[in-house]
PDB file of C-alpha atoms in Angstrom:
ATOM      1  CA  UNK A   1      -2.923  50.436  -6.665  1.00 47.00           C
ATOM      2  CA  UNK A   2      -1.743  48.815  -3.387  1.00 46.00           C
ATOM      3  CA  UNK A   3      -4.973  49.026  -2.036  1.00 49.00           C
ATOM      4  CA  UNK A   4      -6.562  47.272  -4.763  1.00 48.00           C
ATOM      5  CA  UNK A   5      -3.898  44.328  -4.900  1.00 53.00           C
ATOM      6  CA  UNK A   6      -4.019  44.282  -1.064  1.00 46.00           C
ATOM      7  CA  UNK A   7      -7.585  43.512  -1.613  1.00 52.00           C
ATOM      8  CA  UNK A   8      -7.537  41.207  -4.122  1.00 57.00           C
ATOM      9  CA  UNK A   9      -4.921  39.556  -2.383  1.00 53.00           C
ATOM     10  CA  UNK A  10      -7.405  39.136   1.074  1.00 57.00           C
ATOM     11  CA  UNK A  11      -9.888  38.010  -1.284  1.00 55.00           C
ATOM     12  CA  UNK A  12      -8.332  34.960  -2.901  1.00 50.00           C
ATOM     13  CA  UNK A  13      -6.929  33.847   0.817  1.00 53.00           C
ATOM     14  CA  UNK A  14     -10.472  34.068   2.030  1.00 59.00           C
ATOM     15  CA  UNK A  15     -11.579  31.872  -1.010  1.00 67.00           C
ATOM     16  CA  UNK A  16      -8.959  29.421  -0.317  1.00 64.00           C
ATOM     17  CA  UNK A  17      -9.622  28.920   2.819  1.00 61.00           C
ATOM     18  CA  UNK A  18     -13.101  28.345   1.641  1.00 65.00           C
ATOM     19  CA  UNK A  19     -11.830  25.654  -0.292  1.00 63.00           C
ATOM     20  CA  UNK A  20     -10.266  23.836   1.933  1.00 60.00           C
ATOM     21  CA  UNK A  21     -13.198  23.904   4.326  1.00 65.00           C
ATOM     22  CA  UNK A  22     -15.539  22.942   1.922  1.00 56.00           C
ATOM     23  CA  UNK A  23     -12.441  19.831   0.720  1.00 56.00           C
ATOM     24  CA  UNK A  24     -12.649  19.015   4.552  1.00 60.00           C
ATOM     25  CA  UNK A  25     -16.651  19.001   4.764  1.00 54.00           C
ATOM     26  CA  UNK A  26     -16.667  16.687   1.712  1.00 49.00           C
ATOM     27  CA  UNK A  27     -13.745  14.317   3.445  1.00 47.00           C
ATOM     28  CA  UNK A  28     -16.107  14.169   6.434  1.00 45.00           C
ATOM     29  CA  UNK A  29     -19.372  13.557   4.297  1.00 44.00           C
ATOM     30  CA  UNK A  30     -17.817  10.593   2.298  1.00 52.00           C
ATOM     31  CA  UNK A  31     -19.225   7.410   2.633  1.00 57.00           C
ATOM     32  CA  UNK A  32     -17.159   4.512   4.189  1.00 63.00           C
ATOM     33  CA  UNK A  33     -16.960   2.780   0.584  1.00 64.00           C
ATOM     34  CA  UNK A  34     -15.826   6.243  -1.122  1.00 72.00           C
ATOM     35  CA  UNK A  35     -12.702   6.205   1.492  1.00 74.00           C
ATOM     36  CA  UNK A  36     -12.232   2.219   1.317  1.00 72.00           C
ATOM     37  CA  UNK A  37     -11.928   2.841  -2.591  1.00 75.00           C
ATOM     38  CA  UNK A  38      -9.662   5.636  -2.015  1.00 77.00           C
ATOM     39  CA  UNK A  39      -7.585   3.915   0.447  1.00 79.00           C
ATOM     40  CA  UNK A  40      -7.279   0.493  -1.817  1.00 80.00           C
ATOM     41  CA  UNK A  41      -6.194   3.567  -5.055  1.00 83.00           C
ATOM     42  CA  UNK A  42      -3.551   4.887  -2.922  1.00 85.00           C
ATOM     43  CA  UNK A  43      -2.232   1.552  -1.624  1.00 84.00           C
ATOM     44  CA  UNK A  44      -2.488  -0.209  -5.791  1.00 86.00           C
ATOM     45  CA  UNK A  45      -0.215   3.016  -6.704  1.00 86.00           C
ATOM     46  CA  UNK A  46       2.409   2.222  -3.993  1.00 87.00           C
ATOM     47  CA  UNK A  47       2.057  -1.519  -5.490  1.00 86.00           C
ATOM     48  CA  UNK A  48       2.540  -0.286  -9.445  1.00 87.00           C
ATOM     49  CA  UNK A  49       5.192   2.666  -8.303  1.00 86.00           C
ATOM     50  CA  UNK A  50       7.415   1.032  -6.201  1.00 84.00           C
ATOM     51  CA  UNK A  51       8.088  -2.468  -7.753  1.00 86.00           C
ATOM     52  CA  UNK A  52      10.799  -5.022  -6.474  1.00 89.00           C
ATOM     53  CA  UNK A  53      11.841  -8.187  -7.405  1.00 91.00           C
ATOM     54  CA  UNK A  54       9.131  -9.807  -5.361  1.00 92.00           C
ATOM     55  CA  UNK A  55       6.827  -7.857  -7.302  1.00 92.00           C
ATOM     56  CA  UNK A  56       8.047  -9.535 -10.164  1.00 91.00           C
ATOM     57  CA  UNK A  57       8.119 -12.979  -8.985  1.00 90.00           C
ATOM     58  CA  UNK A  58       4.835 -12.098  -8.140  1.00 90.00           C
ATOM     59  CA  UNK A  59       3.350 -11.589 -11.638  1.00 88.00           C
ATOM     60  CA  UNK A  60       6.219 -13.347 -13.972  1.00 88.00           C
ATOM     61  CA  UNK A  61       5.258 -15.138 -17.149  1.00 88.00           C
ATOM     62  CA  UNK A  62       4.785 -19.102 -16.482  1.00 87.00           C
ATOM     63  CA  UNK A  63       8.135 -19.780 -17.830  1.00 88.00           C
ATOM     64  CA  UNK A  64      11.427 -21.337 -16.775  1.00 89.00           C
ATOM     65  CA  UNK A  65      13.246 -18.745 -17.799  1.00 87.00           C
ATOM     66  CA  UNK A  66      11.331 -16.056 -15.926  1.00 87.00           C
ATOM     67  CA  UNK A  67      11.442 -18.145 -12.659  1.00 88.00           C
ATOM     68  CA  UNK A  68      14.963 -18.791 -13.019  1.00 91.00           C
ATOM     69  CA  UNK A  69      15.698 -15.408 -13.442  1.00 90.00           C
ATOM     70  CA  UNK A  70      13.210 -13.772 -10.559  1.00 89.00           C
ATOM     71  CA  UNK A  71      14.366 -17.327  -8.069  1.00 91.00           C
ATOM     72  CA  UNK A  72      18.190 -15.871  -8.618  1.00 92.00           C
ATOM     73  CA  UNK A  73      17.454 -12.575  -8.093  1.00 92.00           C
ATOM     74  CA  UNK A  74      15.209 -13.230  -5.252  1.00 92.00           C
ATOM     75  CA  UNK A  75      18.315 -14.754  -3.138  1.00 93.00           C
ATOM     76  CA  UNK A  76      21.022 -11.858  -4.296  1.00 92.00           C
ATOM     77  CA  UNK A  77      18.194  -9.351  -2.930  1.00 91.00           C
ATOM     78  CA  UNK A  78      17.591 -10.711   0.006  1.00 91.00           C
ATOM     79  CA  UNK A  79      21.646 -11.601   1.061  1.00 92.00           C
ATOM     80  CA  UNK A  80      22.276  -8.047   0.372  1.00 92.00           C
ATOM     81  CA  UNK A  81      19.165  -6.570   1.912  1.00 90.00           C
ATOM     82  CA  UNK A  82      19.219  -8.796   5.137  1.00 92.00           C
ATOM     83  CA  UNK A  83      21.972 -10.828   5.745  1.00 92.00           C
ATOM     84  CA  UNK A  84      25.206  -8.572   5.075  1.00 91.00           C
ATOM     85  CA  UNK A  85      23.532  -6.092   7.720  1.00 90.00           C
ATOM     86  CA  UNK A  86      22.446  -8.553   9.996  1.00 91.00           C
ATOM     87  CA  UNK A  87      26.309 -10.288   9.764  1.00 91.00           C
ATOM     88  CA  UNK A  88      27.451  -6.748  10.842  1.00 88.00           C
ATOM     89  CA  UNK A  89      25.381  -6.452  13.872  1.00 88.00           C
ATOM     90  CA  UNK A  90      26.055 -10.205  15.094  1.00 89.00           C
ATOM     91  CA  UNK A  91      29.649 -10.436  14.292  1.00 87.00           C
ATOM     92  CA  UNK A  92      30.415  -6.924  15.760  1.00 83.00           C
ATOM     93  CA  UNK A  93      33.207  -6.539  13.477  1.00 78.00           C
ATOM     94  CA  UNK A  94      33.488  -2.473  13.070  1.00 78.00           C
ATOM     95  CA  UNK A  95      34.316  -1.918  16.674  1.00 76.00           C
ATOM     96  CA  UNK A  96      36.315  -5.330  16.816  1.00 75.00           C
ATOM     97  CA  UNK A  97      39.360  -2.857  17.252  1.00 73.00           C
ATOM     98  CA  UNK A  98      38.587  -0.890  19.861  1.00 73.00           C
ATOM     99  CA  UNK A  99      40.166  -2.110  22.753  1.00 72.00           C
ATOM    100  CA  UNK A 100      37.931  -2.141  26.004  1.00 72.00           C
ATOM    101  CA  UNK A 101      36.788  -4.509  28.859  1.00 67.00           C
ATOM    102  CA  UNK A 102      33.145  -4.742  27.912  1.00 72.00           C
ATOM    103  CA  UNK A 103      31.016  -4.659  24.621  1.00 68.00           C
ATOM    104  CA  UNK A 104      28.660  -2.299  25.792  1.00 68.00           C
ATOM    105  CA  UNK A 105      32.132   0.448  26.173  1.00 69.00           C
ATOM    106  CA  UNK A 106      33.282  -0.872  22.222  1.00 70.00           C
ATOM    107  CA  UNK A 107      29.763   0.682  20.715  1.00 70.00           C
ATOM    108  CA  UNK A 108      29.548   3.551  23.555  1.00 70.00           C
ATOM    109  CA  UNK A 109      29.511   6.389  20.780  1.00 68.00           C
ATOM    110  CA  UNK A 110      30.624   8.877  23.759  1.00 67.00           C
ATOM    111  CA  UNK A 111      34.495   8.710  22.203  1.00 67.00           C
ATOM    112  CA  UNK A 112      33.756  10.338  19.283  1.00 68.00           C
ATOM    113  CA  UNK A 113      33.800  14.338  18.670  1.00 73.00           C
ATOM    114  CA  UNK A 114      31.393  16.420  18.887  1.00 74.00           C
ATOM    115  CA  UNK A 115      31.316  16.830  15.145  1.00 76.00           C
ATOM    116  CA  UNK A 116      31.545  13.555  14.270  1.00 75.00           C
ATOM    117  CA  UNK A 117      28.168  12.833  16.210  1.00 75.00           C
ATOM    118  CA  UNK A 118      26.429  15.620  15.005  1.00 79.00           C
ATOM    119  CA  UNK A 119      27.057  14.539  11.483  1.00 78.00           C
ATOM    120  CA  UNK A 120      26.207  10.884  12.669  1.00 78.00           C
ATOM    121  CA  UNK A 121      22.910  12.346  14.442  1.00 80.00           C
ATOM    122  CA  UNK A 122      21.891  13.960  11.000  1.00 83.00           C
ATOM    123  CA  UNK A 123      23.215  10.864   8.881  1.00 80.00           C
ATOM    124  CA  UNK A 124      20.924   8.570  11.404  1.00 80.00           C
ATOM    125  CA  UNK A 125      18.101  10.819  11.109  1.00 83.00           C
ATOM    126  CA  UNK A 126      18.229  11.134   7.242  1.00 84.00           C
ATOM    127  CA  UNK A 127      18.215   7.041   7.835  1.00 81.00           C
ATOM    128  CA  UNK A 128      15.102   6.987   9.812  1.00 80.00           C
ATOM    129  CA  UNK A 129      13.354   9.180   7.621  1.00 84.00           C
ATOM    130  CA  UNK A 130      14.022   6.936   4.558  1.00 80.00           C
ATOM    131  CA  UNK A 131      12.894   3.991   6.624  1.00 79.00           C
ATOM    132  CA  UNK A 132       9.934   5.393   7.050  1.00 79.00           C
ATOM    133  CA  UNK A 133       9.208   6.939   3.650  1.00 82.00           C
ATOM    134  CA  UNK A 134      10.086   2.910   2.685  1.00 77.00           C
ATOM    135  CA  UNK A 135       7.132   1.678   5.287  1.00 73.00           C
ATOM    136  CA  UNK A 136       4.568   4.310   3.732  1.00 78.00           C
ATOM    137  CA  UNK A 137       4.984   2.925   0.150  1.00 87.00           C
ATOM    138  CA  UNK A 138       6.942  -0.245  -0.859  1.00 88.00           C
ATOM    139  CA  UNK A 139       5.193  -2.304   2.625  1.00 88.00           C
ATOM    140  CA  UNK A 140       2.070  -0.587   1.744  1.00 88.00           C
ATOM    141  CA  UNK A 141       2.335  -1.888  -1.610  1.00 90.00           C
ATOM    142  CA  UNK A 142       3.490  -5.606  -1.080  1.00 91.00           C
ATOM    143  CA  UNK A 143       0.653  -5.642   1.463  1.00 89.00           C
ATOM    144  CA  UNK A 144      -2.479  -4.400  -1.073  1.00 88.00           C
ATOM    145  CA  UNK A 145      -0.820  -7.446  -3.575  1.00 89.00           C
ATOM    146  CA  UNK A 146      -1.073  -9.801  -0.848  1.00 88.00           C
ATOM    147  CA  UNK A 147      -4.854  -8.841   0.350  1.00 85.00           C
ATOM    148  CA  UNK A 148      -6.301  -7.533  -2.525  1.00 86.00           C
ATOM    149  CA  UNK A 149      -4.805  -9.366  -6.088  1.00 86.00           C
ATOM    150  CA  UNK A 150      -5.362 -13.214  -5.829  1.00 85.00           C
ATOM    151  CA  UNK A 151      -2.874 -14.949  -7.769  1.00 84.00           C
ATOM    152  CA  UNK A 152      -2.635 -18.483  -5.736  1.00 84.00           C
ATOM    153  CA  UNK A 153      -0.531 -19.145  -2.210  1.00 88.00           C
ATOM    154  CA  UNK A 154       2.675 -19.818  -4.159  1.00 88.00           C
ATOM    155  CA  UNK A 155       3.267 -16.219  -5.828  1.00 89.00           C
ATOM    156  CA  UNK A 156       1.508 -15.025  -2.665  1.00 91.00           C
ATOM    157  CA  UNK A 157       4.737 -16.660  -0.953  1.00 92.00           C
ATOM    158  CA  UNK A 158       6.728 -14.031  -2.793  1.00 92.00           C
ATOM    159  CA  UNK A 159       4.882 -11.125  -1.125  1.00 92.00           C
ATOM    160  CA  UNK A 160       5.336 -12.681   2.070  1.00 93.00           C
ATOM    161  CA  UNK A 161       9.382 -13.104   1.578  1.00 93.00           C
ATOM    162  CA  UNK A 162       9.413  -9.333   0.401  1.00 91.00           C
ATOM    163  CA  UNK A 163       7.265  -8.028   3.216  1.00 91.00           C
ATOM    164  CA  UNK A 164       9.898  -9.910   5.951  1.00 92.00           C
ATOM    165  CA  UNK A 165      12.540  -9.221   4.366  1.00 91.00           C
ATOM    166  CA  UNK A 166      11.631  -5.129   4.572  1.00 89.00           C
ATOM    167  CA  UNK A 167      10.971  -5.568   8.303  1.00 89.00           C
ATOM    168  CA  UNK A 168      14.755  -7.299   8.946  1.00 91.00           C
ATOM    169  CA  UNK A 169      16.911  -5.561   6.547  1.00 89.00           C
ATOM    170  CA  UNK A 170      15.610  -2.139   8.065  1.00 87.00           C
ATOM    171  CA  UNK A 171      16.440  -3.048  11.797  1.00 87.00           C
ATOM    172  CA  UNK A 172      19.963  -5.343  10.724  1.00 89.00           C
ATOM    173  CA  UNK A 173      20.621  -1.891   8.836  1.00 87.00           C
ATOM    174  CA  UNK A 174      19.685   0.552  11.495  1.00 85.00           C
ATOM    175  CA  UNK A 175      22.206  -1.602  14.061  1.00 86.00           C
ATOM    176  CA  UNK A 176      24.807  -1.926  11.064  1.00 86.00           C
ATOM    177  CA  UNK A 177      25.219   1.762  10.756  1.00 85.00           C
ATOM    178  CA  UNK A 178      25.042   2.972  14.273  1.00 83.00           C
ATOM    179  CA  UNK A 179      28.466   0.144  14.943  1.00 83.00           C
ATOM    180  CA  UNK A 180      29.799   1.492  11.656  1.00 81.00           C
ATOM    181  CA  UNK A 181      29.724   5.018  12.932  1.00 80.00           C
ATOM    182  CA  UNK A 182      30.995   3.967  16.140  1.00 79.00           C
ATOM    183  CA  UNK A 183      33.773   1.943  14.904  1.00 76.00           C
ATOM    184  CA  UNK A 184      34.905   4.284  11.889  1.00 74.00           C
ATOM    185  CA  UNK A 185      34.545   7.466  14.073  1.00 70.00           C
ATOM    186  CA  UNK A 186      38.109   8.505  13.708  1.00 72.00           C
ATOM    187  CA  UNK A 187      37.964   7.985  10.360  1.00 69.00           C
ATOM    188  CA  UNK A 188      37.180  10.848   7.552  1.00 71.00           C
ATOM    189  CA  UNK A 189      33.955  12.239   7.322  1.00 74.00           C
ATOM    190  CA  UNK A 190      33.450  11.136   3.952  1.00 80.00           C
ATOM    191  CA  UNK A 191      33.887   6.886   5.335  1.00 79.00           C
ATOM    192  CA  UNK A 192      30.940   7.802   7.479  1.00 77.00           C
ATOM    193  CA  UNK A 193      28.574   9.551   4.314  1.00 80.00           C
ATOM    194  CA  UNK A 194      29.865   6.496   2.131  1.00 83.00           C
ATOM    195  CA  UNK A 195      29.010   3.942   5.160  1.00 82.00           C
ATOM    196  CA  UNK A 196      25.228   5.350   5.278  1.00 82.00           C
ATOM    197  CA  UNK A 197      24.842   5.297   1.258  1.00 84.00           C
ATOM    198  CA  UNK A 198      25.775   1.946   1.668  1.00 85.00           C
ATOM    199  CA  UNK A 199      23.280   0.734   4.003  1.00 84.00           C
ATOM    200  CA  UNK A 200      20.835   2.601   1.957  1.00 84.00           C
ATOM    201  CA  UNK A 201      21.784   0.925  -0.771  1.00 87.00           C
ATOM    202  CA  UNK A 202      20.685  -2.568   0.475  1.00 87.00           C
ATOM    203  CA  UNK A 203      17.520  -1.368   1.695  1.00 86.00           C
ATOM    204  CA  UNK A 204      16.866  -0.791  -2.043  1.00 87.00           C
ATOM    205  CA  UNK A 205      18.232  -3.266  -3.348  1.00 90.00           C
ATOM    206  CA  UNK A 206      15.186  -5.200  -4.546  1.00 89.00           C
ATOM    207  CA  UNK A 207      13.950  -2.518  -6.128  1.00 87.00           C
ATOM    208  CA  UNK A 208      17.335  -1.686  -8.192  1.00 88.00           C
ATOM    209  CA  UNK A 209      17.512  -4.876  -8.942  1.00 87.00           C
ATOM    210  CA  UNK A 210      14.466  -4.336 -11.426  1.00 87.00           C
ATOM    211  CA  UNK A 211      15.351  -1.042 -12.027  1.00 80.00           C
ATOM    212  CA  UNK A 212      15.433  -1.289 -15.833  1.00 76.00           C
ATOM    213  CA  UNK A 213      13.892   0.718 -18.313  1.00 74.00           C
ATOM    214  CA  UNK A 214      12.582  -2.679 -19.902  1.00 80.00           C
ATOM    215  CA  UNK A 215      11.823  -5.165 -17.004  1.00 86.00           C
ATOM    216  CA  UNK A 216      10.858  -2.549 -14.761  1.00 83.00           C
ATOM    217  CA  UNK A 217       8.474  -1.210 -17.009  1.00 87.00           C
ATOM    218  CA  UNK A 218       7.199  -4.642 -17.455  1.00 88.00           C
ATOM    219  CA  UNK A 219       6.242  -5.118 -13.996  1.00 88.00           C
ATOM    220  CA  UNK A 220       5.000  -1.766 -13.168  1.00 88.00           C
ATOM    221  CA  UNK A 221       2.329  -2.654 -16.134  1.00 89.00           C
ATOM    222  CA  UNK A 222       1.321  -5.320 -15.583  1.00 88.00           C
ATOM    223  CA  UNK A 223       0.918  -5.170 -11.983  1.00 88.00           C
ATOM    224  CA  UNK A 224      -1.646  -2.143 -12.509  1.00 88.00           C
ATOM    225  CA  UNK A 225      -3.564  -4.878 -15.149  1.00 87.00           C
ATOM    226  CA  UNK A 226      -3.718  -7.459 -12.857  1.00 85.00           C
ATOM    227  CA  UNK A 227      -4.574  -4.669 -10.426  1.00 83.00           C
ATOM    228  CA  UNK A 228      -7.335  -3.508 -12.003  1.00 82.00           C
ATOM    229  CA  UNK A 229     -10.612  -2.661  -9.552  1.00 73.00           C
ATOM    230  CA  UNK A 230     -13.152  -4.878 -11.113  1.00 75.00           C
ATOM    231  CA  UNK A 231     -10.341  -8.154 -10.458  1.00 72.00           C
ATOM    232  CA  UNK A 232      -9.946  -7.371  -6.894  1.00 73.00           C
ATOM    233  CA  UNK A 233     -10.878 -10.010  -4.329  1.00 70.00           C
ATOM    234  CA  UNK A 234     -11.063 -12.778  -7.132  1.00 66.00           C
ATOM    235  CA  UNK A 235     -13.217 -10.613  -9.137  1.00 65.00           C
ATOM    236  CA  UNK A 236     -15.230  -9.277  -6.097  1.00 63.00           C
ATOM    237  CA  UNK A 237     -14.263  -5.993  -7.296  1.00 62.00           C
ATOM    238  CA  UNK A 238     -14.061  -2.469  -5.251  1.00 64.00           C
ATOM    239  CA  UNK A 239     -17.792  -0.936  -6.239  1.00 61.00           C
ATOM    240  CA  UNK A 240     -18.073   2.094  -7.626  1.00 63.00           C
ATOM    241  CA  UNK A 241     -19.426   5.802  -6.291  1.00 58.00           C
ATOM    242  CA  UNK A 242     -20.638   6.213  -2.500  1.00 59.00           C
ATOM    243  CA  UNK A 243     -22.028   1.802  -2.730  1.00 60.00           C
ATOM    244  CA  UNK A 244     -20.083   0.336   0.234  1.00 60.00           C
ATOM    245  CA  UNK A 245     -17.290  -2.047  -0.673  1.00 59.00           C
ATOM    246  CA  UNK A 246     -18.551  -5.551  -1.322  1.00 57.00           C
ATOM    247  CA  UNK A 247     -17.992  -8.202   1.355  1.00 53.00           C
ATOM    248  CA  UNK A 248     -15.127  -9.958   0.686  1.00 51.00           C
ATOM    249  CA  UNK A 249     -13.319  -6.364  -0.268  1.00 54.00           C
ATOM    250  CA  UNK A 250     -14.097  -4.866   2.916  1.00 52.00           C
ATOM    251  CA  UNK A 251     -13.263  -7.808   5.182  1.00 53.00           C
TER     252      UNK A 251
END
C-alpha cells in the first residue's frame, strides 16, 4: 500500500511539473497583443477593485450634488492623506522634547531599547510592505484610468490629484512614523502599534472614504462599464485573441 501511494504520489508531482512547463512554454509563445491584453485586464481590475474618491470624481453623475459631494471629499482625503504627515515631518514636533544640541541627535533612534527597535524594525517593515502592496494596485489602477478610459482632461485632473497624492502621503508617512517612533520610544508599546495604524490609516483614507456598501459599489460598477475593452482608447478598443493591440492602445 505505501508503495502504491508513494507512486502515485511521484506521479502527480511529475505531472505538475509538466504543467507548469507546458504554462511557462505557452507564457513564452504568447503573442505581444495576448500579454498587452493581459497586462491592460490586470491593471482595469486594480482600477474596479481598489476604488478611491478620485475614482469617483472620476466617473460621478453630471450633477451638483455629486460634485459637491466628491469636491468635499476630495480635500478631507487629501489633508488627511498628505498634509497631516507631511506637518509631522516639517514641524518635527514628536521629538520637540528631547533635549539635545543638534536635530540630527533628536531623531537618532540609537536611545531607544533594544526591544523597542526591534518592534519599530518590524512595525517599519510591515509599513513598507503595505506601501508597496499600495504601488502594485491602487497606482496601477489610477494609472490604466488615466491612459486607457478617456473621459475629457477635467475628470482626467482627478486621476492626476490621486496619483500625487499616493506618491506624497507615502513618503510624508514613512518620515511621520520613523519621528513618531523616535519621539514616543519611552512610551508603551501599544503608543507605537497605535502610531503605525494611524499612519496607515491615512494612506487609505481615500479609499475608506468610499468604503460604503452603496457608493462604493457604485463606483466599482461603473468603473468596470466605462472600462469595458471595446471603449478603450476612445473606442480604439484592446483586439481580441493573438491580433496585436491597435495603435493608439499600444502606444
Amino acid at each position: 500500500m505505501t508503495e502504491v501511494n508513494y507512486n502515485t504520489t511521484t506521479a502527480k508531482l511529475a505531472t505538475s511539473k509538466q504543467l507548469l512547463s507546458d504554462l511557462n512554454a505557452d507564457v513564452a509563445t504568447e503573442s505581444e497583443g495576448k500579454l498587452g491584453r493581459d497586462a491592460i485586464d490586470r491593471a482595469r481590475s486594480c482600477a474596479v477593485g481598489t476604488k478611491s474618491i478620485y475614482t469617483y470624481c472620476f466617473i460621478a453623475k453630471d450633477s451638483l450634488s455629486s460634485h459637491l459631494f466628491g469636491a468635499s471629499m476630495v480635500i478631507v482625503g487629501t489633508i488627511i492623506q498628505t498634509v497631516v504627515p507631511a506637518g509631522i515631518v516639517a514641524t518635527l514636533q514628536p521629538v520637540d522634547d528631547i533635549i539635545s544640541d543638534t536635530t540630527f541627535e533628536k531623531i537618532c533612534p540609537n536611545r531607544s531599547e533594544a526591544f523597542t527597535k526591534i518592534l519599530a524594525f518590524f512595525l517599519s517593515l510591515f509599513f513598507v510592505l503595505m506601501t508597496v502592496s499600495l504601488c502594485n494596485t491602487k497606482l496601477k489602477g489610477l494609472a490604466f484610468l488615466r491612459e486607457f478610459v478617456w473621459l475629457g482632461r477635467w475628470r482626467r485632473l482627478h486621476i492626476d490629484l490621486g496619483m500625487l497624492s499616493q506618491f506624497i502621503g507615502m513618503g510624508a508617512a514613512a518620515g511621520a512614523q520613523f519621528l513618531l517612533f523616535v519621539g514616543n520610544a519611552d512610551a508603551s508599546y501599544i503608543v507605537m502599534v497605535l502610531q503605525s495604524l494611524a499612519l496607515q490609516f491615512c494612506l487609505t483614507v481615500d479609499q475608506k472614504l468610499v468604503s460604503d456598501a452603496l457608493i462604493g459599489a457604485w463606483t466599482s460598477n461603473r468603473v468596470a462599464v466605462l472600462s469595458a475593452g471595446p471603449l478603450l482608447c476612445g473606442g480604439a478598443g484592446v483586439g481580441e485573441g493573438d491580433e496585436p493591440l491597435p495603435q493608439v492602445t499600444a502606444a
